[in-house]
Amino acid sequence: MTGAERPPGPLLLGVRHHGPGSARAVRAALDAARPRAVLIEGPPEADALLPLAADERMRPPIALLAHVVDDPGQAAFWPMAAFSPEWVALRWALEHGAEVRFVDLPAAHSLAMTRDEARAADTGTARAGAGTEDGTGDPATRAPVDPIGVLAATAGYDDPERWWEDAVEHRTEGREAADARAPFTVLAEAMGALREAYGDGGHPRDAVREAHMRIQLRKAVKEFGEDVAVVCGAWHVPALAARTTLTADRALLRGLPKARAELTWVPWSHRRLARRSGYGAGVDAPGWYGHLFEAPDRPVERWMTKVAGLLRDEDRFVSSAHVIEAVRLAATLAALRGRPLAGLSETTDAVRAVMCDGSDIPLALVQDRLVVGETLGEVPDDAPVVPLQRDLTRRQRALRLKPEAPERELELDLRKDNDAARSRLLHRLRVLGVGWGEPTAGRASTGTFRESWRLRWEPELYVQVAEAGTWGTTVLSAATARAESLAASATALAEITELAEQCLLAGLPDALPGVMRALADRAALDADVGRLAEALPALARTLRYGDVRSTDTAALGEVAAGLAERICVGLPPACTGLDAEGADTMRGRVDGVHTAIGLLSGTAPLPASAHAEAAAGGLRERWTAVLHRLAARDTVAGVVRGRATRLLLDEGRLPEDDAARLMGLALSPGTPPADAAAWIEGFVGGAAGGGMLLVHDERLLGLIDAWLTGVPADLFDDVLPLLRRTFSAYEPGVRRTLGELVRRGPSASGPGGAAGAGATVPGFGPGLDTARADAAEEVLLLLLGARAGAHTGSTGTHTDRTGTHTDRTDTGTHTDTGTEEPLGATA
């Protein structure tokens, strides 16, 4: 061990952070020693928060959060779980009336050092290359030593976690009671040997941290004598036991950068304690470690019972016999592997074999829910927080919207006051950059009164809330201020239109005027048709929210109509001379503009006047004319021409004969195969119902089939990737039907037999088979819940109670009589 040993006195308890075995050993050592003061590795600014740990409302996992006052995004956490040795020591000291203090480097220094290191890395001034391959050289550049990994390898283990479980975590209370200091003495000797071999091979900041801890230890010894216990990472124990001078330690701390920091307690979660979350001191299985710490006896049996309960809740058949066999198998595996007790690997293998039938799918559920766990801690309301967090917490409670660690789906009906308020809160948090909720595609609905959200509260959100607190003290005022700032700094028109939509969704009426001014200014100056086309859809969507959210959207109508007019003028020239990537981008813009103009001219609340209604109708006609120009112009990229043709056909603005004529021109022998494939991609690719259109339109399928079979062999490889992308997007059933139609060959039902003129495409007859249609009609009526009435065939009438309509596919009339129940009458 480097340096001279301290004489027996202060109790140095070297631990592994978040280790249940270490936590039990710390509790046993403190019970035996009964120190007057307990010093814990942690930021000393948090000493004022220690009394809150005695509050029964404080439920781990929790964490100390420190952030720079003038830059809340610069933050750090010190997590503690129920099985963390630091938490056990803290609670022991509070329960036994001992003095308790944090003695690590102050957060004011550590946060400032982290900030300066990040700036140095960004500017390229960080030192690099001073280390050597054997681990010597500049400690700031060589990789830190993994002490547990080295000790495990020395003991002949290939898995450090398995060694730590066998050596520490599986220790029983009886073995610990024999000599409470024994495990810490052994661990301190091992760490001393490692530090002799590797030097101070930990983190580059360890030297100053250990100097500060030695200074605080000297103060405590001077005040309480040697009746002091220190709980810290095992790696630091040799440094704290070494003899150094106060002058030397102060010299290490001289000149450290400093920042003004604030600290508080925040809830933490088992998921964020896991190493896979990126937490450097994390463990692989916090849920499993929590179970080992809490189980009074028979931990394996109790664990298997938990697993069985989880699988039963998921409707899997698991009986008590499964639990018994799984326990026996885990014990057998432990004996075969030479382990003192079945560990996580043995219990996992037993669960997979006995309860999951060898499948990793249900095992993944056990891993996520139990091995890692979804526990979220709780902090008392009187813990210090930024004003914005306090307002957010108050609103969460008022709206019964509890922050939870497990991910969950939330369906909102905006016609209900509470759901509308929830929606506004979630949208305001998104404006502030607090990602608690993410909008998702919910169940199908043609209305705008439904919203679906995916919610998950992560501990890092407390940092985001603290950072957002610079904009205001309440969620409403902060979101308003940030929206105004975003509008002033936005450089793209699409950004401002999306911001206007967010302001309406979030209910920020005070921010909307500023956003509208920025929108009008940017729209007047922006002449790029592509950017105008990207901006229009979001603007048009906002016009739908006036009725549901009681917001005034009339001012947006004029701006949206003006943008649409400019797009109609400039889009055709912008669609010429495009490469493949630009053409694909333009197709997406055409889709967005088409949807937006449909909203503006059909359902969007433009200014309520006859002039506005006439303008809306004229806008739709102008857009139809633009689509006709795009579909017919040869200089327009094929994918855009095909898409324009399809949009016109779907809207009923293009006769089917004209659509077939345009397809025939696009697929003519004189058209390069790549251009023809692009036209097909635009016409039937990426659009809802594209495959079914080919299934039911014999001419279009025949044209594509004839063109595809005529592509020269040397060019087929060039068009294959595009065609494969087009048809692979179809539903499996649609692809199968198309394949069967092509495989079946020419239909023999047309005039002239197999080669009849009426059979224009393989597998299709010359027209509608009315007999087969009549046979299916009764089944369809049954599925739709309609009562079948009198039916006289394809040239007769059909009567039921659902209403009156005429079927345009029949040669006669098809009439329903009766009354129709108003939609939503029973809602």
Coordinates of C-alpha atoms in Angstrom, one line a residue, residues 24-469:
R24 CA -25.5 -5.2 4.4
A25 CA -21.8 -5.2 5.4
V26 CA -21.9 -1.4 6.0
R27 CA -24.9 -1.8 8.2
A28 CA -23.3 -4.6 10.2
A29 CA -20.0 -2.6 10.6
L30 CA -21.9 0.5 11.8
D31 CA -23.9 -1.5 14.2
A32 CA -20.7 -2.9 15.7
A33 CA -18.7 0.3 15.8
R34 CA -21.4 2.8 16.7
P35 CA -19.4 5.8 15.4
R36 CA -20.2 9.4 16.4
A37 CA -19.9 10.7 12.9
V38 CA -20.4 9.1 9.4
L39 CA -18.8 10.7 6.4
I40 CA -20.2 9.7 3.0
E41 CA -18.9 10.2 -0.5
G42 CA -21.0 12.9 -2.0
P43 CA -21.2 16.7 -2.6
P44 CA -20.9 18.6 0.7
E45 CA -23.4 21.3 -0.5
A46 CA -26.1 18.6 0.0
D47 CA -25.6 18.6 3.8
A48 CA -28.5 21.0 4.2
L49 CA -30.7 18.4 2.4
L50 CA -29.8 15.4 4.7
P51 CA -32.7 15.9 7.1
L52 CA -35.1 15.2 4.3
A53 CA -33.7 11.6 4.1
A54 CA -35.4 10.9 7.5
D55 CA -38.8 11.7 6.0
E56 CA -40.8 8.6 5.5
R57 CA -42.1 10.1 2.2
M58 CA -38.6 9.8 0.8
R59 CA -38.6 6.4 -1.0
P60 CA -35.5 5.3 -3.0
P61 CA -34.3 5.1 -5.6
I62 CA -33.6 8.9 -5.4
A63 CA -30.7 11.1 -6.4
L64 CA -29.0 14.3 -5.5
L65 CA -29.3 16.7 -8.5
A66 CA -26.8 19.5 -8.8
H67 CA -26.9 22.1 -11.6
V68 CA -25.2 25.3 -12.4
V69 CA -27.5 28.2 -11.5
D70 CA -26.9 30.2 -14.7
D71 CA -26.7 27.1 -16.9
P72 CA -29.2 24.5 -15.6
G73 CA -28.3 22.1 -18.5
Q74 CA -24.9 21.6 -16.8
A75 CA -25.9 19.1 -14.2
A76 CA -24.9 16.0 -12.4
F77 CA -26.6 13.2 -10.4
W78 CA -25.6 11.2 -7.3
P79 CA -28.1 8.3 -7.4
M80 CA -28.9 6.1 -4.4
A81 CA -31.1 3.0 -4.2
A82 CA -32.4 1.2 -1.2
F83 CA -29.5 -1.2 -1.5
S84 CA -26.8 1.5 -2.0
P85 CA -24.3 1.5 0.9
E86 CA -24.4 5.3 1.0
W87 CA -28.2 5.3 1.6
V88 CA -27.9 2.6 4.3
A89 CA -25.2 4.6 6.0
L90 CA -27.2 7.9 5.7
R91 CA -30.3 6.3 7.2
W92 CA -28.3 4.6 10.0
A93 CA -26.7 7.9 11.0
L94 CA -30.1 9.7 11.1
E95 CA -31.7 6.9 13.0
H96 CA -28.9 6.7 15.6
G97 CA -28.3 10.4 16.1
A98 CA -24.8 10.4 14.6
E99 CA -23.4 13.4 12.7
V100 CA -23.6 12.7 9.0
R101 CA -21.8 14.7 6.3
F102 CA -20.9 14.5 2.6
V103 CA -17.1 14.8 2.0
D104 CA -16.5 14.4 -1.7
L105 CA -15.3 17.3 -3.9
P106 CA -18.0 20.1 -3.9
A107 CA -20.4 20.1 -6.8
A108 CA -19.3 23.7 -7.5
H109 CA -15.9 22.5 -8.5
S110 CA -16.9 19.2 -10.2
L111 CA -19.5 20.9 -12.4
A112 CA -17.1 23.7 -13.4
M113 CA -14.4 21.1 -14.2
T114 CA -16.8 19.1 -16.4
R115 CA -17.8 22.3 -18.2
D116 CA -14.2 23.3 -18.8
E117 CA -13.3 19.8 -20.0
A118 CA -16.3 19.9 -22.5
R119 CA -15.2 23.3 -23.8
A120 CA -11.6 22.1 -24.2
A121 CA -12.8 19.1 -26.1
D122 CA -15.0 21.2 -28.4
T123 CA -12.1 23.6 -29.2
G124 CA -9.6 20.8 -29.6
T125 CA -7.3 22.1 -26.8
A126 CA -7.7 18.9 -24.7
R127 CA -4.4 17.0 -24.2
A128 CA -4.1 13.9 -26.2
G129 CA -1.5 11.2 -26.9
A130 CA 0.5 11.5 -23.7
G131 CA -0.4 8.0 -22.5
T132 CA 1.4 4.8 -23.5
E133 CA 0.1 1.3 -24.3
D134 CA 1.1 -0.1 -20.9
G135 CA -1.2 2.3 -19.1
T136 CA 1.6 4.6 -17.8
G137 CA 2.0 8.3 -18.8
D138 CA -0.4 11.1 -18.4
P139 CA -3.3 10.0 -16.1
A140 CA -5.7 12.3 -17.9
T141 CA -5.3 10.3 -21.1
R142 CA -4.9 6.6 -20.1
A143 CA -8.0 4.4 -19.6
P144 CA -9.2 4.1 -16.0
V145 CA -8.5 0.7 -14.3
D146 CA -11.5 -1.6 -13.7
P147 CA -10.6 -2.9 -10.2
I148 CA -13.4 -5.4 -10.1
G149 CA -12.4 -6.8 -13.5
V150 CA -8.8 -7.2 -12.5
L151 CA -9.7 -8.9 -9.2
A152 CA -12.1 -11.2 -11.0
A153 CA -9.5 -12.2 -13.6
T154 CA -7.0 -12.8 -10.8
A155 CA -9.5 -15.1 -9.2
G156 CA -10.0 -17.0 -12.4
Y157 CA -13.4 -15.6 -13.3
D158 CA -14.2 -14.5 -16.9
D159 CA -17.2 -12.5 -15.6
P160 CA -16.5 -9.7 -13.1
E161 CA -20.2 -9.5 -12.1
R162 CA -20.2 -13.2 -11.3
W163 CA -17.1 -12.9 -9.1
W164 CA -18.5 -10.0 -7.2
E165 CA -21.7 -11.9 -6.6
D166 CA -19.8 -14.9 -5.2
A167 CA -17.4 -12.8 -3.1
V168 CA -19.6 -10.1 -1.8
E169 CA -23.3 -10.1 -2.7
H170 CA -24.0 -13.7 -1.6
R171 CA -22.6 -13.2 1.8
T172 CA -25.0 -14.1 4.6
E173 CA -25.8 -12.1 7.7
G174 CA -24.2 -14.9 9.8
R175 CA -20.9 -14.7 8.1
E176 CA -20.8 -10.9 8.3
A177 CA -21.7 -10.9 12.1
A178 CA -18.5 -12.9 12.9
D179 CA -16.2 -9.9 12.1
A180 CA -17.9 -6.8 10.8
R181 CA -14.6 -5.2 9.6
A182 CA -13.2 -8.4 7.9
P183 CA -14.7 -7.8 4.4
F184 CA -13.6 -4.2 4.3
T185 CA -10.1 -5.1 5.5
V186 CA -9.7 -7.7 2.7
L187 CA -11.1 -5.3 0.1
A188 CA -8.8 -2.5 1.3
E189 CA -5.7 -4.8 0.9
A190 CA -6.8 -5.8 -2.6
M191 CA -7.3 -2.2 -3.7
G192 CA -3.9 -1.2 -2.1
A193 CA -2.2 -3.9 -4.2
L194 CA -4.0 -2.7 -7.3
R195 CA -2.9 0.9 -6.7
E196 CA 0.7 -0.3 -6.2
A197 CA 0.5 -2.1 -9.5
Y198 CA -1.3 0.5 -11.6
G199 CA -0.6 3.7 -9.7
D200 CA -3.5 6.1 -9.4
G201 CA -5.1 4.5 -12.4
G202 CA -8.6 5.7 -11.7
H203 CA -10.4 8.8 -13.0
P204 CA -8.1 11.8 -13.7
R205 CA -10.2 13.8 -11.2
D206 CA -9.6 11.2 -8.3
A207 CA -6.5 13.0 -7.0
V208 CA -8.3 16.2 -6.1
R209 CA -11.4 14.3 -4.9
E210 CA -9.2 12.2 -2.5
A211 CA -7.4 15.3 -1.3
H212 CA -10.7 17.0 -0.4
M213 CA -11.9 13.9 1.4
R214 CA -8.7 13.7 3.4
I215 CA -9.1 17.3 4.5
Q216 CA -12.7 16.6 5.6
L217 CA -11.6 13.5 7.4
R218 CA -9.0 15.4 9.4
K219 CA -11.6 18.0 10.4
A220 CA -14.0 15.2 11.6
V221 CA -11.2 13.4 13.5
K222 CA -10.3 16.7 15.2
E223 CA -13.9 17.2 16.2
F224 CA -15.0 13.7 17.1
G225 CA -11.8 11.9 17.7
E226 CA -11.2 8.6 15.9
D227 CA -14.8 7.6 16.4
V228 CA -15.5 8.3 12.7
A229 CA -16.7 6.1 9.9
V230 CA -16.1 6.8 6.2
V231 CA -18.3 5.2 3.5
C232 CA -16.7 5.6 0.0
G233 CA -15.7 3.7 -3.1
A234 CA -13.3 0.9 -2.3
W235 CA -10.8 2.4 -4.8
H236 CA -10.4 5.5 -2.6
V237 CA -9.6 3.7 0.7
P238 CA -5.8 3.4 0.2
A239 CA -5.6 7.1 -0.6
L240 CA -7.6 8.0 2.5
A241 CA -5.4 5.8 4.7
A242 CA -2.2 7.2 3.3
R243 CA -0.2 9.8 5.3
T244 CA -0.1 13.1 3.5
T245 CA 0.3 16.7 4.7
L246 CA -2.5 19.2 4.9
T247 CA -0.4 21.6 2.8
A248 CA 0.0 19.1 0.0
D249 CA -3.7 18.4 -0.1
R250 CA -4.6 22.1 -0.2
A251 CA -2.1 22.6 -3.0
L252 CA -4.0 20.0 -5.1
L253 CA -7.2 22.0 -4.6
R254 CA -5.7 25.4 -5.3
G255 CA -6.9 27.1 -8.5
L256 CA -9.8 24.7 -9.2
P257 CA -12.6 26.3 -11.4
K258 CA -15.8 27.1 -9.6
A259 CA -19.5 27.6 -10.5
R260 CA -22.5 28.6 -8.5
A261 CA -24.5 25.4 -8.0
E262 CA -27.9 24.4 -6.5
L263 CA -28.8 21.0 -5.2
T264 CA -32.0 19.1 -4.5
W265 CA -33.4 15.6 -4.2
V266 CA -35.2 14.1 -7.2
P267 CA -36.8 10.7 -7.8
W268 CA -34.7 8.2 -9.6
S269 CA -35.5 4.8 -11.2
H270 CA -34.0 1.3 -11.4
R271 CA -33.9 1.6 -15.1
R272 CA -31.6 4.6 -14.9
L273 CA -29.4 2.7 -12.3
A274 CA -28.7 0.1 -14.9
R275 CA -25.3 0.2 -16.6
R276 CA -27.0 -0.1 -20.0
S277 CA -28.5 3.4 -19.5
G278 CA -25.1 4.9 -19.7
Y279 CA -24.7 5.5 -15.9
G280 CA -21.0 4.9 -15.3
A281 CA -21.4 3.4 -11.8
G282 CA -24.5 1.4 -12.8
V283 CA -25.1 -2.3 -12.2
D284 CA -26.5 -4.8 -14.7
A285 CA -29.5 -5.9 -12.6
P286 CA -30.8 -3.3 -10.1
G287 CA -34.1 -5.1 -9.7
W288 CA -32.2 -8.4 -8.8
Y289 CA -29.9 -6.6 -6.4
G290 CA -32.9 -4.9 -4.8
H291 CA -34.5 -8.3 -4.3
L292 CA -31.3 -9.7 -2.7
F293 CA -31.1 -6.8 -0.3
E294 CA -34.8 -7.0 0.7
A295 CA -35.3 -10.7 0.9
P296 CA -35.0 -11.8 4.6
D297 CA -34.3 -15.4 3.6
R298 CA -34.5 -18.0 0.8
P299 CA -33.9 -15.3 -1.9
V300 CA -34.0 -17.8 -4.9
E301 CA -37.4 -19.2 -3.8
R302 CA -38.8 -15.7 -3.4
W303 CA -37.4 -14.6 -6.7
M304 CA -39.0 -17.5 -8.6
T305 CA -42.3 -16.7 -7.0
K306 CA -42.0 -13.1 -8.3
V307 CA -41.3 -14.4 -11.8
A308 CA -44.2 -16.7 -11.7
G309 CA -46.5 -13.9 -10.6
L310 CA -45.4 -11.7 -13.5
L311 CA -45.8 -14.4 -16.1
R312 CA -49.3 -15.2 -14.7
D313 CA -50.3 -11.6 -15.0
E314 CA -49.3 -11.9 -18.7
D315 CA -51.6 -14.9 -19.1
R316 CA -48.9 -17.5 -19.2
F317 CA -49.6 -20.9 -17.5
V318 CA -47.2 -21.1 -14.6
S319 CA -48.0 -23.3 -11.6
S320 CA -46.4 -23.8 -8.2
A321 CA -44.8 -27.0 -9.7
H322 CA -42.9 -24.7 -12.2
V323 CA -41.6 -22.6 -9.3
I324 CA -40.4 -25.7 -7.4
E325 CA -38.6 -27.2 -10.5
A326 CA -37.1 -23.8 -11.3
V327 CA -35.6 -23.5 -7.8
R328 CA -34.2 -27.0 -8.0
L329 CA -32.7 -26.4 -11.4
A330 CA -31.1 -23.1 -10.3
A331 CA -29.5 -24.9 -7.3
T332 CA -28.2 -27.7 -9.4
L333 CA -26.7 -25.3 -11.9
A334 CA -25.0 -23.4 -9.1
A335 CA -23.5 -26.6 -7.7
L336 CA -22.3 -27.7 -11.2
R337 CA -20.7 -24.3 -11.7
G338 CA -19.1 -24.2 -8.2
R339 CA -21.0 -21.2 -6.9
P340 CA -22.0 -20.8 -3.2
L341 CA -25.5 -19.7 -4.2
A342 CA -27.6 -19.6 -7.3
G343 CA -26.9 -16.2 -8.9
L344 CA -28.7 -14.2 -11.6
S345 CA -27.3 -16.4 -14.4
E346 CA -28.5 -19.6 -12.8
T347 CA -32.0 -18.3 -12.0
T348 CA -32.3 -16.8 -15.5
D349 CA -31.3 -20.2 -17.1
A350 CA -33.8 -22.0 -14.9
V351 CA -36.6 -19.5 -15.7
R352 CA -36.0 -19.9 -19.4
A353 CA -36.0 -23.7 -19.3
V354 CA -38.9 -24.3 -16.9
M355 CA -41.2 -21.3 -17.1
C356 CA -40.6 -20.0 -20.6
D357 CA -40.3 -23.3 -22.5
G358 CA -36.9 -22.3 -23.7
S359 CA -38.1 -19.1 -25.3
D360 CA -36.3 -15.8 -24.9
I361 CA -39.5 -13.8 -25.7
P362 CA -41.2 -14.1 -22.3
L363 CA -37.7 -14.1 -20.7
A364 CA -37.2 -10.6 -22.1
L365 CA -40.3 -9.5 -20.1
V366 CA -38.7 -10.9 -16.9
Q367 CA -35.5 -9.1 -17.7
D368 CA -37.2 -5.8 -18.3
R369 CA -39.8 -5.8 -15.5
L370 CA -37.9 -7.6 -12.7
V371 CA -34.2 -8.0 -13.4
V372 CA -33.9 -4.3 -14.3
G373 CA -37.2 -3.1 -12.8
E374 CA -39.4 -0.1 -13.2
T375 CA -39.4 1.3 -9.7
L376 CA -39.5 5.1 -9.5
G377 CA -38.6 6.8 -6.2
E378 CA -40.5 9.5 -4.4
V379 CA -39.3 12.8 -2.9
P380 CA -41.2 14.9 -0.3
D381 CA -43.0 18.0 -1.6
D382 CA -41.0 20.3 0.6
A383 CA -37.7 19.4 -1.1
P384 CA -36.3 22.5 -2.8
V385 CA -37.1 22.7 -6.5
V386 CA -37.1 25.4 -9.2
P387 CA -40.4 27.3 -9.4
L388 CA -41.2 25.8 -12.8
Q389 CA -41.0 22.3 -11.3
R390 CA -43.3 23.2 -8.5
D391 CA -45.9 24.6 -10.9
L392 CA -45.6 21.5 -13.1
T393 CA -46.0 19.2 -10.1
R394 CA -49.2 21.1 -9.1
R395 CA -50.6 20.8 -12.6
Q396 CA -49.8 17.1 -12.8
R397 CA -51.8 16.5 -9.6
A398 CA -54.7 18.7 -10.6
L399 CA -55.0 16.8 -13.9
R400 CA -54.4 13.4 -12.4
L401 CA -51.4 12.9 -14.6
K402 CA -48.8 11.1 -12.4
P403 CA -45.2 10.9 -13.7
E404 CA -44.4 7.2 -13.9
A405 CA -41.3 5.3 -15.0
P406 CA -43.1 2.6 -17.1
E407 CA -44.0 3.6 -20.6
R408 CA -47.8 3.9 -21.0
E409 CA -50.3 5.0 -23.7
L410 CA -52.7 7.9 -23.1
E411 CA -55.8 8.5 -25.1
L412 CA -57.3 11.9 -24.9
D413 CA -60.8 13.1 -26.0
L414 CA -60.4 16.9 -26.5
R415 CA -64.1 17.5 -26.1
K416 CA -63.6 16.8 -22.3
D417 CA -62.2 19.7 -20.3
N418 CA -59.7 17.6 -18.3
D419 CA -58.4 15.8 -21.4
A420 CA -58.1 19.1 -23.2
A421 CA -56.1 20.6 -20.3
R422 CA -53.8 17.5 -20.3
S423 CA -53.2 18.0 -24.0
R424 CA -52.3 21.6 -23.5
L425 CA -49.9 20.7 -20.7
L426 CA -48.1 18.1 -22.7
H427 CA -47.8 20.4 -25.8
R428 CA -46.5 23.2 -23.6
L429 CA -43.8 20.9 -22.3
R430 CA -42.8 20.0 -25.8
V431 CA -42.4 23.7 -26.6
L432 CA -40.1 23.9 -23.6
G433 CA -38.1 20.9 -24.8
V434 CA -39.3 18.6 -21.9
G435 CA -39.9 15.3 -23.5
W436 CA -42.3 13.6 -21.1
G437 CA -44.9 12.8 -23.8
E438 CA -44.5 11.9 -27.4
P439 CA -47.6 12.1 -29.8
T440 CA -48.4 8.8 -31.5
A441 CA -50.8 7.5 -34.0
G442 CA -53.9 6.5 -32.1
R443 CA -57.0 4.6 -33.1
A444 CA -58.5 5.6 -36.4
S445 CA -60.7 8.6 -36.3
T446 CA -61.8 11.1 -38.9
G447 CA -62.2 13.8 -36.3
T448 CA -59.6 16.1 -34.7
F449 CA -60.9 15.6 -31.1
R450 CA -58.7 12.6 -30.3
E451 CA -55.0 12.6 -29.4
S452 CA -52.7 9.7 -28.4
W453 CA -49.6 10.1 -26.4
R454 CA -46.8 7.8 -25.2
L455 CA -45.6 8.9 -21.7
R456 CA -42.5 7.9 -19.8
W457 CA -41.0 10.0 -17.0
E458 CA -37.2 9.7 -16.9
P459 CA -35.1 11.3 -14.1
E460 CA -33.2 13.4 -16.7
L461 CA -36.5 15.3 -17.2
Y462 CA -35.8 17.1 -13.9
V463 CA -32.7 18.6 -15.5
Q464 CA -34.8 19.7 -18.6
V465 CA -37.4 21.3 -16.3
A466 CA -34.6 23.1 -14.4
E467 CA -33.2 24.3 -17.7
A468 CA -36.6 25.4 -19.0
G469 CA -37.0 27.3 -15.7

